[in-house]
Amino acid sequence: MMNIFKQLYKSMYSPKDIAFYRFQGIGKTILYVFLLTFISILPTFYHFSVAINTGLEAAEQIIRKELPDFAIKNGSLETDTNMPVTIKRDDFSIIIDPTGSVSQEDLADMGNAFGFLKDDFALAAGGRVQSYSYAMLDNSTLAKQDFVDFITAMDGANYIILPIVFFFILLVSSAMKFIEVSILAVMGIMLKNMGGRRLNYGHLWRMAAYSVTISTIFFTIMEAMKTVVPSGFLINWLVSAIVLYLAVKETPAPKKAQ
């Protein structure tokens, strides 16, 4: 059996080899889809890990050194200042407001931010806000140092948290990749009918799994470079469909009756 990494290489340029892979066992094809998914999420996970580590370090420094002393008592925020304080780092902001003048809508307008508001803690990302009332703490009291200690603990637990996150991303991305291959195989039925080829769905599914290689590797490289590809969704499907069509053409046509 051909090495799976050699198959990856050949699938980048050879529709003839992709057509030949229709005869291999389904288990190896499924393994190939997992490998392709694993490669595709590496840039995403790397950027996510860097963002988490950098964000935790920045949050700790900001809370420790730049925010005024504060405490959450009896479901309300108390600070040494009587006015809102906003600290911005790149595209991320931290707000502390004991006055109640900053609303959750204001926080959403800031983009990526989290705020210690008068009655609740709020996190804004992508224009959406999630808030958590201080009343959930019952009669507990939390001070500034408690938040610093919590962030420090989170930073130290990254070696546990990040593998769990990676597994979750891999699981979700694999499911999406299998759906993509299955839909492409359905499109392959139309392509094989156009070309008059005798291929069943199992053959087409195997071929579709290798036909998505070029587009997957391309978008993986773009993600690694943090480059947005215009109309990426359409390009992905168009390239994969073209490769599958070329692979279908490489299969033998039925002989015409004499």
mmCIF file of N, CA and C in Angstrom, residues 169-252:
data_model
loop_
_atom_site.group_PDB
_atom_site.id
_atom_site.type_symbol
_atom_site.label_atom_id
_atom_site.label_comp_id
_atom_site.label_asym_id
_atom_site.label_seq_id
_atom_site.Cartn_x
_atom_site.Cartn_y
_atom_site.Cartn_z
ATOM 1 N N ILE A 169 -11.296 21.172 18.542
ATOM 2 C CA ILE A 169 -11.199 21.760 17.194
ATOM 3 C C ILE A 169 -11.039 20.660 16.153
ATOM 4 N N LEU A 170 -10.203 19.654 16.455
ATOM 5 C CA LEU A 170 -9.989 18.544 15.521
ATOM 6 C C LEU A 170 -11.279 17.767 15.293
ATOM 7 N N LEU A 171 -12.034 17.540 16.362
ATOM 8 C CA LEU A 171 -13.274 16.779 16.259
ATOM 9 C C LEU A 171 -14.286 17.508 15.374
ATOM 10 N N VAL A 172 -14.475 18.798 15.639
ATOM 11 C CA VAL A 172 -15.444 19.583 14.868
ATOM 12 C C VAL A 172 -14.993 19.718 13.414
ATOM 13 N N SER A 173 -13.709 20.014 13.213
ATOM 14 C CA SER A 173 -13.187 20.194 11.848
ATOM 15 C C SER A 173 -13.255 18.896 11.053
ATOM 16 N N SER A 174 -13.017 17.761 11.712
ATOM 17 C CA SER A 174 -13.106 16.462 11.029
ATOM 18 C C SER A 174 -14.532 16.198 10.567
ATOM 19 N N ALA A 175 -15.491 16.497 11.431
ATOM 20 C CA ALA A 175 -16.895 16.310 11.055
ATOM 21 C C ALA A 175 -17.237 17.159 9.837
ATOM 22 N N MET A 176 -16.762 18.408 9.824
ATOM 23 C CA MET A 176 -17.027 19.298 8.690
ATOM 24 C C MET A 176 -16.348 18.787 7.423
ATOM 25 N N LYS A 177 -15.140 18.238 7.571
ATOM 26 C CA LYS A 177 -14.420 17.730 6.395
ATOM 27 C C LYS A 177 -15.120 16.502 5.817
ATOM 28 N N PHE A 178 -15.626 15.620 6.678
ATOM 29 C CA PHE A 178 -16.351 14.444 6.190
ATOM 30 C C PHE A 178 -17.632 14.853 5.468
ATOM 31 N N ILE A 179 -18.303 15.870 5.981
ATOM 32 C CA ILE A 179 -19.504 16.378 5.310
ATOM 33 C C ILE A 179 -19.137 16.953 3.942
ATOM 34 N N GLU A 180 -18.033 17.709 3.908
ATOM 35 C CA GLU A 180 -17.571 18.294 2.638
ATOM 36 C C GLU A 180 -17.281 17.209 1.604
ATOM 37 N N VAL A 181 -16.566 16.169 2.021
ATOM 38 C CA VAL A 181 -16.230 15.074 1.102
ATOM 39 C C VAL A 181 -17.489 14.357 0.627
ATOM 40 N N SER A 182 -18.426 14.157 1.530
ATOM 41 C CA SER A 182 -19.667 13.457 1.169
ATOM 42 C C SER A 182 -20.486 14.254 0.159
ATOM 43 N N ILE A 183 -20.554 15.567 0.354
ATOM 44 C CA ILE A 183 -21.291 16.412 -0.601
ATOM 45 C C ILE A 183 -20.586 16.423 -1.952
ATOM 46 N N LEU A 184 -19.252 16.496 -1.924
ATOM 47 C CA LEU A 184 -18.492 16.488 -3.174
ATOM 48 C C LEU A 184 -18.699 15.173 -3.912
ATOM 49 N N ALA A 185 -18.802 14.069 -3.179
ATOM 50 C CA ALA A 185 -19.046 12.770 -3.808
ATOM 51 C C ALA A 185 -20.416 12.740 -4.490
ATOM 52 N N VAL A 186 -21.406 13.405 -3.887
ATOM 53 C CA VAL A 186 -22.723 13.508 -4.523
ATOM 54 C C VAL A 186 -22.612 14.294 -5.823
ATOM 55 N N MET A 187 -21.831 15.373 -5.804
ATOM 56 C CA MET A 187 -21.591 16.122 -7.034
ATOM 57 C C MET A 187 -20.890 15.234 -8.062
ATOM 58 N N GLY A 188 -20.057 14.317 -7.567
ATOM 59 C CA GLY A 188 -19.345 13.406 -8.454
ATOM 60 C C GLY A 188 -20.273 12.497 -9.240
ATOM 61 N N ILE A 189 -21.453 12.206 -8.676
ATOM 62 C CA ILE A 189 -22.419 11.383 -9.409
ATOM 63 C C ILE A 189 -22.837 12.076 -10.704
ATOM 64 N N MET A 190 -23.052 13.388 -10.622
ATOM 65 C CA MET A 190 -23.391 14.141 -11.832
ATOM 66 C C MET A 190 -22.214 14.179 -12.798
ATOM 67 N N LEU A 191 -21.000 14.320 -12.256
ATOM 68 C CA LEU A 191 -19.814 14.381 -13.108
ATOM 69 C C LEU A 191 -19.578 13.058 -13.826
ATOM 70 N N LYS A 192 -19.790 11.943 -13.120
ATOM 71 C CA LYS A 192 -19.551 10.641 -13.768
ATOM 72 C C LYS A 192 -20.643 10.337 -14.795
ATOM 73 N N ASN A 193 -21.849 10.845 -14.561
ATOM 74 C CA ASN A 193 -22.915 10.674 -15.558
ATOM 75 C C ASN A 193 -22.609 11.482 -16.815
ATOM 76 N N MET A 194 -22.070 12.686 -16.611
ATOM 77 C CA MET A 194 -21.690 13.515 -17.763
ATOM 78 C C MET A 194 -20.612 12.840 -18.597
ATOM 79 N N GLY A 195 -19.690 12.154 -17.898
ATOM 80 C CA GLY A 195 -18.588 11.511 -18.614
ATOM 81 C C GLY A 195 -18.876 10.073 -19.004
ATOM 82 N N GLY A 196 -20.051 9.574 -18.633
ATOM 83 C CA GLY A 196 -20.408 8.203 -18.986
ATOM 84 C C GLY A 196 -19.539 7.164 -18.311
ATOM 85 N N ARG A 197 -19.151 7.415 -17.056
ATOM 86 C CA ARG A 197 -18.295 6.482 -16.325
ATOM 87 C C ARG A 197 -19.124 5.620 -15.379
ATOM 88 N N ARG A 198 -18.689 4.390 -15.195
ATOM 89 C CA ARG A 198 -19.380 3.465 -14.294
ATOM 90 C C ARG A 198 -18.671 3.483 -12.926
ATOM 91 N N LEU A 199 -19.088 4.392 -12.107
ATOM 92 C CA LEU A 199 -18.512 4.538 -10.766
ATOM 93 C C LEU A 199 -19.653 4.567 -9.758
ATOM 94 N N ASN A 200 -19.465 3.849 -8.662
ATOM 95 C CA ASN A 200 -20.491 3.908 -7.623
ATOM 96 C C ASN A 200 -20.125 4.981 -6.594
ATOM 97 N N TYR A 201 -21.016 5.201 -5.634
ATOM 98 C CA TYR A 201 -20.794 6.274 -4.650
ATOM 99 C C TYR A 201 -19.546 6.009 -3.810
ATOM 100 N N GLY A 202 -19.284 4.743 -3.509
ATOM 101 C CA GLY A 202 -18.091 4.414 -2.730
ATOM 102 C C GLY A 202 -16.818 4.829 -3.452
ATOM 103 N N HIS A 203 -16.753 4.562 -4.762
ATOM 104 C CA HIS A 203 -15.600 4.999 -5.559
ATOM 105 C C HIS A 203 -15.469 6.521 -5.515
ATOM 106 N N LEU A 204 -16.594 7.202 -5.722
ATOM 107 C CA LEU A 204 -16.579 8.663 -5.784
ATOM 108 C C LEU A 204 -16.217 9.279 -4.439
ATOM 109 N N TRP A 205 -16.650 8.654 -3.338
ATOM 110 C CA TRP A 205 -16.317 9.180 -2.007
ATOM 111 C C TRP A 205 -14.817 9.114 -1.773
ATOM 112 N N ARG A 206 -14.213 7.992 -2.149
ATOM 113 C CA ARG A 206 -12.758 7.849 -1.998
ATOM 114 C C ARG A 206 -12.030 8.890 -2.847
ATOM 115 N N MET A 207 -12.473 9.072 -4.069
ATOM 116 C CA MET A 207 -11.844 10.039 -4.964
ATOM 117 C C MET A 207 -12.057 11.461 -4.458
ATOM 118 N N ALA A 208 -13.233 11.743 -3.925
ATOM 119 C CA ALA A 208 -13.523 13.078 -3.401
ATOM 120 C C ALA A 208 -12.619 13.415 -2.218
ATOM 121 N N ALA A 209 -12.322 12.398 -1.395
ATOM 122 C CA ALA A 209 -11.464 12.624 -0.230
ATOM 123 C C ALA A 209 -10.084 13.137 -0.648
ATOM 124 N N TYR A 210 -9.586 12.645 -1.771
ATOM 125 C CA TYR A 210 -8.275 13.088 -2.251
ATOM 126 C C TYR A 210 -8.383 14.344 -3.115
ATOM 127 N N SER A 211 -9.559 14.573 -3.667
ATOM 128 C CA SER A 211 -9.738 15.752 -4.529
ATOM 129 C C SER A 211 -9.746 17.058 -3.748
ATOM 130 N N VAL A 212 -10.025 17.005 -2.453
ATOM 131 C CA VAL A 212 -10.043 18.238 -1.647
ATOM 132 C C VAL A 212 -8.649 18.616 -1.161
ATOM 133 N N THR A 213 -7.640 17.839 -1.528
ATOM 134 C CA THR A 213 -6.282 18.075 -1.012
ATOM 135 C C THR A 213 -5.746 19.443 -1.404
ATOM 136 N N ILE A 214 -5.819 19.789 -2.680
ATOM 137 C CA ILE A 214 -5.234 21.048 -3.155
ATOM 138 C C ILE A 214 -5.857 22.236 -2.435
ATOM 139 N N SER A 215 -7.186 22.289 -2.402
ATOM 140 C CA SER A 215 -7.850 23.434 -1.772
ATOM 141 C C SER A 215 -7.568 23.473 -0.271
ATOM 142 N N THR A 216 -7.521 22.310 0.372
ATOM 143 C CA THR A 216 -7.253 22.273 1.818
ATOM 144 C C THR A 216 -5.859 22.795 2.136
ATOM 145 N N ILE A 217 -4.869 22.337 1.402
ATOM 146 C CA ILE A 217 -3.490 22.781 1.646
ATOM 147 C C ILE A 217 -3.349 24.270 1.331
ATOM 148 N N PHE A 218 -3.998 24.727 0.259
ATOM 149 C CA PHE A 218 -3.929 26.150 -0.103
ATOM 150 C C PHE A 218 -4.475 27.029 1.017
ATOM 151 N N PHE A 219 -5.667 26.693 1.499
ATOM 152 C CA PHE A 219 -6.272 27.520 2.545
ATOM 153 C C PHE A 219 -5.543 27.365 3.884
ATOM 154 N N THR A 220 -4.872 26.240 4.085
ATOM 155 C CA THR A 220 -4.041 26.087 5.279
ATOM 156 C C THR A 220 -2.873 27.060 5.237
ATOM 157 N N ILE A 221 -2.251 27.177 4.070
ATOM 158 C CA ILE A 221 -1.140 28.124 3.907
ATOM 159 C C ILE A 221 -1.625 29.560 4.087
ATOM 160 N N MET A 222 -2.788 29.873 3.528
ATOM 161 C CA MET A 222 -3.343 31.222 3.677
ATOM 162 C C MET A 222 -3.646 31.532 5.145
ATOM 163 N N GLU A 223 -4.152 30.536 5.869
ATOM 164 C CA GLU A 223 -4.438 30.725 7.294
ATOM 165 C C GLU A 223 -3.150 30.940 8.078
ATOM 166 N N ALA A 224 -2.105 30.208 7.702
ATOM 167 C CA ALA A 224 -0.814 30.374 8.371
ATOM 168 C C ALA A 224 -0.266 31.777 8.161
ATOM 169 N N MET A 225 -0.559 32.357 6.985
ATOM 170 C CA MET A 225 -0.098 33.710 6.661
ATOM 171 C C MET A 225 -1.098 34.781 7.092
ATOM 172 N N LYS A 226 -2.202 34.342 7.709
ATOM 173 C CA LYS A 226 -3.277 35.246 8.136
ATOM 174 C C LYS A 226 -3.779 36.084 6.958
ATOM 175 N N THR A 227 -3.956 35.415 5.825
ATOM 176 C CA THR A 227 -4.406 36.084 4.606
ATOM 177 C C THR A 227 -5.836 35.661 4.288
ATOM 178 N N VAL A 228 -6.708 36.633 4.133
ATOM 179 C CA VAL A 228 -8.101 36.348 3.800
ATOM 180 C C VAL A 228 -8.231 36.201 2.287
ATOM 181 N N VAL A 229 -8.825 35.101 1.843
ATOM 182 C CA VAL A 229 -9.017 34.853 0.415
ATOM 183 C C VAL A 229 -10.439 35.275 0.033
ATOM 184 N N PRO A 230 -10.585 36.265 -0.847
ATOM 185 C CA PRO A 230 -11.936 36.674 -1.276
ATOM 186 C C PRO A 230 -12.684 35.510 -1.919
ATOM 187 N N SER A 231 -13.959 35.378 -1.590
ATOM 188 C CA SER A 231 -14.798 34.299 -2.137
ATOM 189 C C SER A 231 -14.168 32.930 -1.889
ATOM 190 N N GLY A 232 -13.557 32.774 -0.723
ATOM 191 C CA GLY A 232 -12.868 31.525 -0.397
ATOM 192 C C GLY A 232 -13.770 30.306 -0.442
ATOM 193 N N PHE A 233 -15.012 30.450 -0.002
ATOM 194 C CA PHE A 233 -15.948 29.323 0.007
ATOM 195 C C PHE A 233 -16.175 28.800 -1.402
ATOM 196 N N LEU A 234 -16.415 29.709 -2.344
ATOM 197 C CA LEU A 234 -16.663 29.302 -3.725
ATOM 198 C C LEU A 234 -15.405 28.722 -4.366
ATOM 199 N N ILE A 235 -14.272 29.335 -4.089
ATOM 200 C CA ILE A 235 -13.009 28.844 -4.655
ATOM 201 C C ILE A 235 -12.733 27.424 -4.172
ATOM 202 N N ASN A 236 -12.978 27.182 -2.894
ATOM 203 C CA ASN A 236 -12.744 25.863 -2.319
ATOM 204 C C ASN A 236 -13.552 24.793 -3.052
ATOM 205 N N TRP A 237 -14.837 25.047 -3.243
ATOM 206 C CA TRP A 237 -15.697 24.062 -3.903
ATOM 207 C C TRP A 237 -15.378 23.936 -5.384
ATOM 208 N N LEU A 238 -15.064 25.053 -6.031
ATOM 209 C CA LEU A 238 -14.778 25.017 -7.463
ATOM 210 C C LEU A 238 -13.512 24.210 -7.738
ATOM 211 N N VAL A 239 -12.454 24.467 -6.974
ATOM 212 C CA VAL A 239 -11.191 23.742 -7.175
ATOM 213 C C VAL A 239 -11.383 22.254 -6.917
ATOM 214 N N SER A 240 -12.054 21.912 -5.829
ATOM 215 C CA SER A 240 -12.264 20.501 -5.488
ATOM 216 C C SER A 240 -13.087 19.793 -6.562
ATOM 217 N N ALA A 241 -14.118 20.478 -7.071
ATOM 218 C CA ALA A 241 -14.967 19.879 -8.105
ATOM 219 C C ALA A 241 -14.191 19.666 -9.402
ATOM 220 N N ILE A 242 -13.329 20.617 -9.742
ATOM 221 C CA ILE A 242 -12.531 20.485 -10.963
ATOM 222 C C ILE A 242 -11.575 19.300 -10.854
ATOM 223 N N VAL A 243 -10.914 19.174 -9.697
ATOM 224 C CA VAL A 243 -9.984 18.058 -9.501
ATOM 225 C C VAL A 243 -10.734 16.726 -9.570
ATOM 226 N N LEU A 244 -11.902 16.662 -8.942
ATOM 227 C CA LEU A 244 -12.688 15.426 -8.991
ATOM 228 C C LEU A 244 -13.121 15.116 -10.425
ATOM 229 N N TYR A 245 -13.499 16.127 -11.168
ATOM 230 C CA TYR A 245 -13.894 15.938 -12.566
ATOM 231 C C TYR A 245 -12.735 15.366 -13.384
ATOM 232 N N LEU A 246 -11.542 15.913 -13.168
ATOM 233 C CA LEU A 246 -10.365 15.414 -13.891
ATOM 234 C C LEU A 246 -10.046 13.976 -13.492
ATOM 235 N N ALA A 247 -10.247 13.661 -12.213
ATOM 236 C CA ALA A 247 -10.010 12.296 -11.750
ATOM 237 C C ALA A 247 -11.026 11.331 -12.360
ATOM 238 N N VAL A 248 -12.283 11.759 -12.439
ATOM 239 C CA VAL A 248 -13.324 10.926 -13.046
ATOM 240 C C VAL A 248 -12.982 10.646 -14.524
ATOM 241 N N LYS A 249 -12.457 11.651 -15.208
ATOM 242 C CA LYS A 249 -12.074 11.479 -16.619
ATOM 243 C C LYS A 249 -10.945 10.475 -16.792
ATOM 244 N N GLU A 250 -10.138 10.283 -15.715
ATOM 245 C CA GLU A 250 -9.026 9.340 -15.798
ATOM 246 C C GLU A 250 -9.474 7.892 -15.641
ATOM 247 N N THR A 251 -10.716 7.689 -15.255
ATOM 248 C CA THR A 251 -11.228 6.313 -15.141
ATOM 249 C C THR A 251 -11.661 5.835 -16.514
ATOM 250 N N PRO A 252 -11.558 4.534 -16.788
ATOM 251 C CA PRO A 252 -11.888 4.030 -18.136
ATOM 252 C C PRO A 252 -13.377 4.143 -18.446
#
